[in-house]
PDB file of C-alpha atoms in Angstrom:
ATOM      1  CA  MET A   1      -2.154 138.430 -24.712  1.00 96.00           C
ATOM      2  CA  SER A   2      -2.766 142.163 -24.835  1.00 98.00           C
ATOM      3  CA  THR A   3      -1.953 145.013 -27.182  1.00 98.00           C
ATOM      4  CA  MET A   4      -0.500 147.833 -25.084  1.00 99.00           C
ATOM      5  CA  LEU A   5       0.460 151.440 -25.747  1.00 99.00           C
ATOM      6  CA  LEU A   6       3.343 152.512 -23.508  1.00 99.00           C
ATOM      7  CA  THR A   7       4.321 156.182 -23.544  1.00 98.00           C
ATOM      8  CA  GLY A   8       7.810 157.369 -22.644  1.00 98.00           C
ATOM      9  CA  ALA A   9       9.364 154.056 -23.610  1.00 98.00           C
ATOM     10  CA  THR A  10      12.800 155.068 -24.892  1.00 97.00           C
ATOM     11  CA  SER A  11      14.490 155.427 -21.509  1.00 95.00           C
ATOM     12  CA  GLY A  12      14.214 154.719 -17.802  1.00 95.00           C
ATOM     13  CA  LEU A  13      11.291 152.753 -16.427  1.00 97.00           C
ATOM     14  CA  GLY A  14       9.445 152.757 -19.748  1.00 97.00           C
ATOM     15  CA  ARG A  15      12.289 151.093 -21.603  1.00 98.00           C
ATOM     16  CA  HIS A  16      12.695 148.411 -18.947  1.00 97.00           C
ATOM     17  CA  VAL A  17       8.973 147.681 -18.849  1.00 98.00           C
ATOM     18  CA  ALA A  18       8.730 147.549 -22.657  1.00 98.00           C
ATOM     19  CA  PHE A  19      11.184 144.647 -22.773  1.00 98.00           C
ATOM     20  CA  GLU A  20       9.468 142.839 -19.900  1.00 98.00           C
ATOM     21  CA  LEU A  21       6.071 143.086 -21.602  1.00 98.00           C
ATOM     22  CA  VAL A  22       7.335 142.051 -25.034  1.00 98.00           C
ATOM     23  CA  ARG A  23       9.139 139.064 -23.554  1.00 98.00           C
ATOM     24  CA  ALA A  24       5.909 138.060 -21.829  1.00 98.00           C
ATOM     25  CA  GLY A  25       4.227 137.821 -25.229  1.00 98.00           C
ATOM     26  CA  HIS A  26       2.316 141.088 -25.420  1.00 98.00           C
ATOM     27  CA  THR A  27       2.240 143.365 -28.451  1.00 98.00           C
ATOM     28  CA  VAL A  28       3.814 146.604 -27.249  1.00 98.00           C
ATOM     29  CA  LEU A  29       3.309 149.894 -29.046  1.00 99.00           C
ATOM     30  CA  VAL A  30       6.111 152.097 -27.785  1.00 98.00           C
ATOM     31  CA  HIS A  31       5.966 155.873 -27.860  1.00 98.00           C
ATOM     32  CA  GLY A  32       8.967 158.167 -27.859  1.00 98.00           C
ATOM     33  CA  ARG A  33       9.624 161.841 -28.556  1.00 98.00           C
ATOM     34  CA  ASP A  34      12.781 161.214 -30.598  1.00 98.00           C
ATOM     35  CA  ALA A  35      12.336 159.348 -33.890  1.00 98.00           C
ATOM     36  CA  ASP A  36      15.817 157.798 -33.982  1.00 98.00           C
ATOM     37  CA  ARG A  37      15.707 156.535 -30.413  1.00 98.00           C
ATOM     38  CA  THR A  38      12.218 155.146 -30.961  1.00 98.00           C
ATOM     39  CA  ARG A  39      13.309 153.346 -34.141  1.00 98.00           C
ATOM     40  CA  VAL A  40      16.326 151.787 -32.412  1.00 98.00           C
ATOM     41  CA  LEU A  41      14.174 150.669 -29.478  1.00 98.00           C
ATOM     42  CA  VAL A  42      11.675 148.985 -31.799  1.00 98.00           C
ATOM     43  CA  GLU A  43      14.473 147.141 -33.584  1.00 98.00           C
ATOM     44  CA  GLU A  44      15.771 145.860 -30.241  1.00 98.00           C
ATOM     45  CA  LEU A  45      12.301 144.892 -29.035  1.00 98.00           C
ATOM     46  CA  ARG A  46      11.523 143.005 -32.245  1.00 98.00           C
ATOM     47  CA  ALA A  47      14.436 140.698 -31.500  1.00 98.00           C
ATOM     48  CA  GLU A  48      12.380 139.644 -28.456  1.00 97.00           C
ATOM     49  CA  GLY A  49       8.787 139.824 -29.710  1.00 98.00           C
ATOM     50  CA  ASP A  50       6.097 142.019 -31.252  1.00 98.00           C
ATOM     51  CA  ALA A  51       6.586 145.797 -31.110  1.00 98.00           C
ATOM     52  CA  GLU A  52       5.789 148.938 -33.069  1.00 98.00           C
ATOM     53  CA  GLY A  53       6.894 152.530 -32.607  1.00 98.00           C
ATOM     54  CA  TYR A  54       5.087 155.872 -32.528  1.00 98.00           C
ATOM     55  CA  VAL A  55       6.663 159.309 -32.306  1.00 98.00           C
ATOM     56  CA  ALA A  56       5.012 162.330 -30.696  1.00 98.00           C
ATOM     57  CA  ASP A  57       5.915 165.314 -28.547  1.00 98.00           C
ATOM     58  CA  LEU A  58       3.494 165.149 -25.624  1.00 98.00           C
ATOM     59  CA  ALA A  59       4.089 168.859 -24.985  1.00 98.00           C
ATOM     60  CA  SER A  60       1.813 169.409 -28.006  1.00 98.00           C
ATOM     61  CA  LEU A  61      -1.850 168.505 -27.561  1.00 98.00           C
ATOM     62  CA  THR A  62      -2.180 168.330 -31.338  1.00 98.00           C
ATOM     63  CA  GLN A  63       0.498 165.639 -31.452  1.00 98.00           C
ATOM     64  CA  VAL A  64      -1.118 163.835 -28.509  1.00 98.00           C
ATOM     65  CA  ARG A  65      -4.401 163.629 -30.393  1.00 98.00           C
ATOM     66  CA  GLU A  66      -2.647 162.575 -33.590  1.00 98.00           C
ATOM     67  CA  LEU A  67      -0.900 159.804 -31.649  1.00 98.00           C
ATOM     68  CA  ALA A  68      -4.245 158.550 -30.375  1.00 98.00           C
ATOM     69  CA  ALA A  69      -5.736 158.622 -33.872  1.00 98.00           C
ATOM     70  CA  HIS A  70      -2.805 156.724 -35.399  1.00 98.00           C
ATOM     71  CA  VAL A  71      -2.815 154.065 -32.687  1.00 98.00           C
ATOM     72  CA  GLY A  72      -6.580 153.665 -32.707  1.00 98.00           C
ATOM     73  CA  ASP A  73      -6.685 153.274 -36.495  1.00 98.00           C
ATOM     74  CA  ALA A  74      -3.770 150.830 -36.665  1.00 98.00           C
ATOM     75  CA  HIS A  75      -4.652 148.816 -33.578  1.00 98.00           C
ATOM     76  CA  PRO A  76      -8.391 148.652 -32.936  1.00 98.00           C
ATOM     77  CA  GLU A  77      -7.628 145.721 -30.618  1.00 98.00           C
ATOM     78  CA  LEU A  78      -5.774 147.970 -28.116  1.00 99.00           C
ATOM     79  CA  ASP A  79      -6.766 146.971 -24.589  1.00 98.00           C
ATOM     80  CA  VAL A  80      -4.074 148.491 -22.321  1.00 99.00           C
ATOM     81  CA  LEU A  81      -2.855 152.096 -22.104  1.00 99.00           C
ATOM     82  CA  ILE A  82       0.151 152.888 -19.910  1.00 99.00           C
ATOM     83  CA  ASN A  83       0.653 156.621 -19.394  1.00 98.00           C
ATOM     84  CA  ASN A  84       4.281 156.511 -18.319  1.00 98.00           C
ATOM     85  CA  ALA A  85       5.899 159.497 -20.053  1.00 97.00           C
ATOM     86  CA  GLY A  86       6.684 162.447 -17.843  1.00 96.00           C
ATOM     87  CA  LEU A  87       8.943 165.334 -16.960  1.00 95.00           C
ATOM     88  CA  GLY A  88      10.697 165.601 -13.627  1.00 94.00           C
ATOM     89  CA  ALA A  89      11.269 168.695 -11.534  1.00 92.00           C
ATOM     90  CA  GLY A  90      14.175 169.863 -13.703  1.00 93.00           C
ATOM     91  CA  PRO A  91      17.498 171.207 -12.433  1.00 92.00           C
ATOM     92  CA  PRO A  92      17.269 173.016  -9.067  1.00 88.00           C
ATOM     93  CA  GLY A  93      16.446 176.672  -9.587  1.00 87.00           C
ATOM     94  CA  SER A  94      15.408 176.270 -13.216  1.00 92.00           C
ATOM     95  CA  GLY A  95      12.751 178.607 -14.531  1.00 94.00           C
ATOM     96  CA  ARG A  96       9.171 178.115 -15.646  1.00 97.00           C
ATOM     97  CA  GLU A  97       8.808 176.589 -19.118  1.00 97.00           C
ATOM     98  CA  LEU A  98       5.870 176.481 -21.503  1.00 98.00           C
ATOM     99  CA  SER A  99       4.487 173.763 -23.763  1.00 98.00           C
ATOM    100  CA  ALA A 100       3.759 174.202 -27.460  1.00 97.00           C
ATOM    101  CA  ASP A 101       0.243 175.269 -26.449  1.00 97.00           C
ATOM    102  CA  GLY A 102       1.448 177.810 -23.897  1.00 97.00           C
ATOM    103  CA  HIS A 103       0.730 175.718 -20.798  1.00 98.00           C
ATOM    104  CA  GLU A 104       3.130 175.246 -17.883  1.00 98.00           C
ATOM    105  CA  LEU A 105       5.300 172.441 -19.233  1.00 98.00           C
ATOM    106  CA  ARG A 106       5.111 169.915 -16.408  1.00 98.00           C
ATOM    107  CA  LEU A 107       1.354 170.223 -16.098  1.00 98.00           C
ATOM    108  CA  ALA A 108       1.114 169.831 -19.871  1.00 98.00           C
ATOM    109  CA  VAL A 109       3.248 166.697 -20.205  1.00 98.00           C
ATOM    110  CA  ASN A 110       2.510 164.956 -16.908  1.00 98.00           C
ATOM    111  CA  TYR A 111      -1.196 165.698 -16.747  1.00 98.00           C
ATOM    112  CA  LEU A 112      -2.877 167.269 -19.773  1.00 98.00           C
ATOM    113  CA  ALA A 113      -1.209 164.882 -22.229  1.00 98.00           C
ATOM    114  CA  PRO A 114      -2.284 161.650 -20.507  1.00 98.00           C
ATOM    115  CA  VAL A 115      -5.775 163.042 -19.930  1.00 98.00           C
ATOM    116  CA  ALA A 116      -6.115 163.947 -23.617  1.00 98.00           C
ATOM    117  CA  LEU A 117      -4.570 160.680 -24.825  1.00 98.00           C
ATOM    118  CA  THR A 118      -6.791 158.610 -22.554  1.00 98.00           C
ATOM    119  CA  GLY A 119      -9.916 160.495 -23.575  1.00 98.00           C
ATOM    120  CA  ALA A 120      -9.180 160.020 -27.263  1.00 98.00           C
ATOM    121  CA  LEU A 121      -8.501 156.285 -26.863  1.00 98.00           C
ATOM    122  CA  LEU A 122     -11.423 155.524 -24.531  1.00 98.00           C
ATOM    123  CA  PRO A 123     -13.753 154.364 -27.336  1.00 98.00           C
ATOM    124  CA  VAL A 124     -11.164 151.790 -28.417  1.00 98.00           C
ATOM    125  CA  LEU A 125     -10.517 150.624 -24.858  1.00 98.00           C
ATOM    126  CA  ARG A 126     -14.240 150.384 -24.104  1.00 98.00           C
ATOM    127  CA  ALA A 127     -14.717 148.251 -27.210  1.00 98.00           C
ATOM    128  CA  ASN A 128     -12.031 145.842 -25.969  1.00 98.00           C
ATOM    129  CA  ALA A 129     -13.156 145.505 -22.355  1.00 98.00           C
ATOM    130  CA  PRO A 130     -11.903 144.181 -20.071  1.00 98.00           C
ATOM    131  CA  ALA A 131      -9.270 146.865 -20.619  1.00 98.00           C
ATOM    132  CA  ARG A 132      -6.830 148.722 -18.399  1.00 98.00           C
ATOM    133  CA  ILE A 133      -5.413 152.213 -18.034  1.00 99.00           C
ATOM    134  CA  VAL A 134      -2.322 152.633 -15.871  1.00 98.00           C
ATOM    135  CA  ASN A 135      -1.184 156.118 -14.900  1.00 98.00           C
ATOM    136  CA  VAL A 136       2.367 156.432 -13.619  1.00 98.00           C
ATOM    137  CA  GLY A 137       2.160 158.953 -10.803  1.00 98.00           C
ATOM    138  CA  SER A 138       4.358 159.764  -7.844  1.00 97.00           C
ATOM    139  CA  ALA A 139       4.294 159.836  -4.072  1.00 96.00           C
ATOM    140  CA  GLY A 140       5.322 163.463  -4.517  1.00 96.00           C
ATOM    141  CA  GLN A 141       1.916 165.161  -4.653  1.00 98.00           C
ATOM    142  CA  GLU A 142       0.868 168.733  -3.948  1.00 98.00           C
ATOM    143  CA  PRO A 143      -2.709 170.001  -4.394  1.00 98.00           C
ATOM    144  CA  LEU A 144      -3.237 172.554  -7.131  1.00 96.00           C
ATOM    145  CA  ASP A 145      -3.936 176.172  -6.344  1.00 97.00           C
ATOM    146  CA  PHE A 146      -7.067 176.667  -8.440  1.00 97.00           C
ATOM    147  CA  THR A 147      -6.480 180.426  -8.494  1.00 96.00           C
ATOM    148  CA  ASP A 148      -3.163 179.736 -10.229  1.00 97.00           C
ATOM    149  CA  PRO A 149      -3.272 176.216 -11.711  1.00 97.00           C
ATOM    150  CA  GLU A 150      -0.368 176.881 -14.067  1.00 97.00           C
ATOM    151  CA  LEU A 151       1.907 178.152 -11.308  1.00 97.00           C
ATOM    152  CA  THR A 152       2.618 181.615 -12.689  1.00 97.00           C
ATOM    153  CA  ARG A 153       3.485 182.876  -9.200  1.00 96.00           C
ATOM    154  CA  ARG A 154       6.433 181.690  -7.077  1.00 95.00           C
ATOM    155  CA  TYR A 155       7.357 179.019  -9.592  1.00 97.00           C
ATOM    156  CA  SER A 156       9.177 175.910  -8.422  1.00 96.00           C
ATOM    157  CA  GLY A 157       9.962 172.977 -10.691  1.00 96.00           C
ATOM    158  CA  LEU A 158       9.439 170.574  -7.809  1.00 96.00           C
ATOM    159  CA  SER A 159       6.050 172.095  -6.981  1.00 97.00           C
ATOM    160  CA  ALA A 160       5.078 171.992 -10.649  1.00 98.00           C
ATOM    161  CA  TYR A 161       5.981 168.306 -10.798  1.00 97.00           C
ATOM    162  CA  CYS A 162       4.160 167.436  -7.567  1.00 97.00           C
ATOM    163  CA  ARG A 163       1.060 169.369  -8.600  1.00 98.00           C
ATOM    164  CA  SER A 164       0.932 167.597 -11.945  1.00 98.00           C
ATOM    165  CA  LYS A 165       1.139 164.206 -10.240  1.00 98.00           C
ATOM    166  CA  PHE A 166      -1.544 165.195  -7.720  1.00 98.00           C
ATOM    167  CA  ALA A 167      -3.801 166.161 -10.613  1.00 98.00           C
ATOM    168  CA  LEU A 168      -3.135 162.830 -12.339  1.00 98.00           C
ATOM    169  CA  ALA A 169      -4.107 160.900  -9.209  1.00 98.00           C
ATOM    170  CA  ALA A 170      -7.282 162.921  -8.660  1.00 98.00           C
ATOM    171  CA  HIS A 171      -8.243 162.535 -12.320  1.00 98.00           C
ATOM    172  CA  THR A 172      -7.684 158.776 -12.071  1.00 98.00           C
ATOM    173  CA  PHE A 173     -10.230 158.499  -9.276  1.00 98.00           C
ATOM    174  CA  THR A 174     -12.779 160.606 -11.145  1.00 98.00           C
ATOM    175  CA  LEU A 175     -12.320 158.634 -14.363  1.00 98.00           C
ATOM    176  CA  ALA A 176     -12.668 155.337 -12.504  1.00 98.00           C
ATOM    177  CA  GLU A 177     -16.090 156.454 -11.241  1.00 98.00           C
ATOM    178  CA  GLU A 178     -17.128 157.553 -14.731  1.00 98.00           C
ATOM    179  CA  LEU A 179     -16.046 154.196 -16.177  1.00 98.00           C
ATOM    180  CA  ASP A 180     -17.668 152.095 -13.455  1.00 98.00           C
ATOM    181  CA  GLY A 181     -19.365 149.113 -15.046  1.00 97.00           C
ATOM    182  CA  SER A 182     -17.674 149.628 -18.423  1.00 98.00           C
ATOM    183  CA  GLY A 183     -15.023 146.956 -17.938  1.00 98.00           C
ATOM    184  CA  VAL A 184     -12.252 149.552 -18.235  1.00 98.00           C
ATOM    185  CA  ALA A 185     -10.125 149.752 -15.074  1.00 98.00           C
ATOM    186  CA  VAL A 186      -7.983 152.803 -14.339  1.00 98.00           C
ATOM    187  CA  ASN A 187      -5.383 152.997 -11.584  1.00 99.00           C
ATOM    188  CA  VAL A 188      -2.415 155.169 -10.626  1.00 98.00           C
ATOM    189  CA  LEU A 189       0.863 154.174  -9.009  1.00 98.00           C
ATOM    190  CA  HIS A 190       4.111 155.436  -7.563  1.00 97.00           C
ATOM    191  CA  PRO A 191       6.555 152.881  -9.028  1.00 95.00           C
ATOM    192  CA  ALA A 192       9.495 153.440  -6.669  1.00 79.00           C
ATOM    193  CA  THR A 193      11.201 156.348  -4.932  1.00 78.00           C
ATOM    194  CA  HIS A 194      14.030 158.145  -6.754  1.00 74.00           C
ATOM    195  CA  MET A 195      14.756 155.519  -9.375  1.00 71.00           C
ATOM    196  CA  ASP A 196      18.092 155.716 -11.183  1.00 64.00           C
ATOM    197  CA  THR A 197      16.885 157.805 -14.124  1.00 75.00           C
ATOM    198  CA  ALA A 198      18.027 160.960 -15.894  1.00 73.00           C
ATOM    199  CA  MET A 199      14.945 162.708 -14.499  1.00 73.00           C
ATOM    200  CA  VAL A 200      15.924 161.983 -10.904  1.00 73.00           C
ATOM    201  CA  ARG A 201      19.600 162.839 -11.375  1.00 70.00           C
ATOM    202  CA  GLU A 202      18.786 166.086 -13.186  1.00 74.00           C
ATOM    203  CA  ALA A 203      16.660 167.195 -10.224  1.00 68.00           C
ATOM    204  CA  GLY A 204      19.653 166.724  -7.930  1.00 71.00           C
ATOM    205  CA  PHE A 205      18.406 163.623  -6.093  1.00 74.00           C
ATOM    206  CA  THR A 206      20.582 160.638  -5.284  1.00 74.00           C
ATOM    207  CA  PRO A 207      18.974 157.511  -6.795  1.00 70.00           C
ATOM    208  CA  ARG A 208      17.666 155.058  -4.204  1.00 71.00           C
ATOM    209  CA  HIS A 209      16.144 152.395  -6.451  1.00 74.00           C
ATOM    210  CA  THR A 210      16.659 150.921  -9.912  1.00 85.00           C
ATOM    211  CA  VAL A 211      14.068 150.989 -12.660  1.00 83.00           C
ATOM    212  CA  ALA A 212      13.802 147.230 -12.146  1.00 88.00           C
ATOM    213  CA  ASP A 213      12.527 148.001  -8.635  1.00 88.00           C
ATOM    214  CA  GLY A 214       9.756 150.128 -10.121  1.00 87.00           C
ATOM    215  CA  ALA A 215       8.667 147.668 -12.783  1.00 96.00           C
ATOM    216  CA  PRO A 216       6.671 145.020 -10.842  1.00 97.00           C
ATOM    217  CA  GLY A 217       3.888 147.355  -9.727  1.00 97.00           C
ATOM    218  CA  LEU A 218       3.450 148.805 -13.190  1.00 98.00           C
ATOM    219  CA  ILE A 219       3.483 145.416 -14.888  1.00 98.00           C
ATOM    220  CA  ALA A 220       0.995 144.013 -12.373  1.00 98.00           C
ATOM    221  CA  LEU A 221      -1.500 146.807 -13.038  1.00 98.00           C
ATOM    222  CA  ALA A 222      -1.069 146.407 -16.799  1.00 98.00           C
ATOM    223  CA  THR A 223      -1.553 142.633 -16.809  1.00 98.00           C
ATOM    224  CA  ARG A 224      -3.742 141.718 -13.836  1.00 98.00           C
ATOM    225  CA  ASP A 225      -7.192 142.581 -12.525  1.00 97.00           C
ATOM    226  CA  LEU A 226      -6.424 144.638  -9.431  1.00 98.00           C
ATOM    227  CA  GLY A 227      -9.632 146.620  -9.261  1.00 98.00           C
ATOM    228  CA  THR A 228     -10.112 150.213 -10.340  1.00 98.00           C
ATOM    229  CA  GLY A 229      -9.816 153.711  -8.931  1.00 98.00           C
ATOM    230  CA  ARG A 230      -6.894 152.729  -6.728  1.00 98.00           C
ATOM    231  CA  TYR A 231      -3.471 154.147  -5.878  1.00 98.00           C
ATOM    232  CA  PHE A 232      -0.484 151.848  -5.465  1.00 98.00           C
ATOM    233  CA  ASP A 233       2.968 152.356  -3.980  1.00 97.00           C
ATOM    234  CA  GLY A 234       4.881 149.782  -5.991  1.00 97.00           C
ATOM    235  CA  THR A 235       2.892 146.591  -5.678  1.00 97.00           C
ATOM    236  CA  ARG A 236       1.120 147.659  -2.471  1.00 97.00           C
ATOM    237  CA  ALA A 237      -2.259 149.366  -2.304  1.00 98.00           C
ATOM    238  CA  ALA A 238      -1.762 152.752  -0.639  1.00 98.00           C
ATOM    239  CA  ARG A 239      -3.341 156.210  -0.287  1.00 98.00           C
ATOM    240  CA  ALA A 240      -2.734 159.227  -2.459  1.00 98.00           C
ATOM    241  CA  ASP A 241      -2.813 162.741  -1.004  1.00 98.00           C
ATOM    242  CA  GLU A 242      -6.134 162.915   0.827  1.00 98.00           C
ATOM    243  CA  ALA A 243      -7.258 165.975  -1.154  1.00 98.00           C
ATOM    244  CA  ALA A 244      -7.209 163.843  -4.317  1.00 98.00           C
ATOM    245  CA  TYR A 245     -10.255 161.968  -2.989  1.00 98.00           C
ATOM    246  CA  ASP A 246     -12.236 165.130  -2.188  1.00 98.00           C
ATOM    247  CA  PRO A 247     -15.251 165.387  -4.548  1.00 98.00           C
ATOM    248  CA  GLU A 248     -15.145 169.190  -4.534  1.00 98.00           C
ATOM    249  CA  VAL A 249     -11.447 169.256  -5.384  1.00 98.00           C
ATOM    250  CA  ARG A 250     -11.987 166.745  -8.182  1.00 98.00           C
ATOM    251  CA  SER A 251     -14.935 168.707  -9.541  1.00 98.00           C
ATOM    252  CA  ARG A 252     -12.888 171.906  -9.641  1.00 98.00           C
ATOM    253  CA  LEU A 253     -10.000 170.039 -11.240  1.00 98.00           C
ATOM    254  CA  ALA A 254     -12.287 168.656 -13.943  1.00 98.00           C
ATOM    255  CA  ALA A 255     -13.558 172.153 -14.731  1.00 98.00           C
ATOM    256  CA  VAL A 256     -10.038 173.621 -14.936  1.00 98.00           C
ATOM    257  CA  THR A 257      -8.856 170.663 -17.013  1.00 98.00           C
ATOM    258  CA  GLY A 258     -11.647 171.159 -19.509  1.00 97.00           C
ATOM    259  CA  GLN A 259     -10.729 174.817 -19.868  1.00 97.00           C
ATOM    260  CA  LEU A 260      -7.024 174.059 -20.357  1.00 97.00           C
ATOM    261  CA  LEU A 261      -7.672 171.358 -22.939  1.00 97.00           C
ATOM    262  CA  ARG A 262      -9.883 173.719 -24.941  1.00 91.00           C
ATOM    263  CA  ALA A 263      -7.486 176.668 -24.673  1.00 73.00           C
TER     264      ALA A 263
END
């Protein structure tokens, strides 16, 4: 059985998946932003199996790095990282928001946070190969404008969300190449379209699927060898936005990412 860190576990897809994984016998380290909700979740999970809770605001890169340090120190056996936490598009017409570090909020939480968390935990995952990294993306993808990566012009919450998920997919493919031969697999998936979550309802969409519909693909990537550097739509292998495979786009993204993480 594996030891897994699952971000964004206190609601929606993350909560459902946490219970499925614990019931299957895995040790699940659940992350939440709210201490009380995280504590209650851990109590419920421990009635089913082995779980532990960690609290961090992923809008703060300092807290992201502290989360990685705490998990790595407490669980050197960690062999699965599931980057599930994310922000949706927000209410229609809502304005641009900033993270604790001054970055556009959706790019910060949906992209910079998982990149930073993954990078900090890579030594632990490498040491426990075969290991897996699962990035929860979206079919909603929109290439970044590298002249304005933080969307300071003509802001749209939906565009911000789609750009962050494009970046996550492109980063996944780059990281998979960098980790080739290491025994650490990294994949990205779109769990299901418009699941019945607060994120979807807040954005004004009518839910089309349940979180249970989105769980099988995520659980499969976390528990089975399905290759690396791949994009899945649910349980089916699929294609991300074609620009996410472009080496020049990925090179420019890596350069911008490095600058944002150092800023």
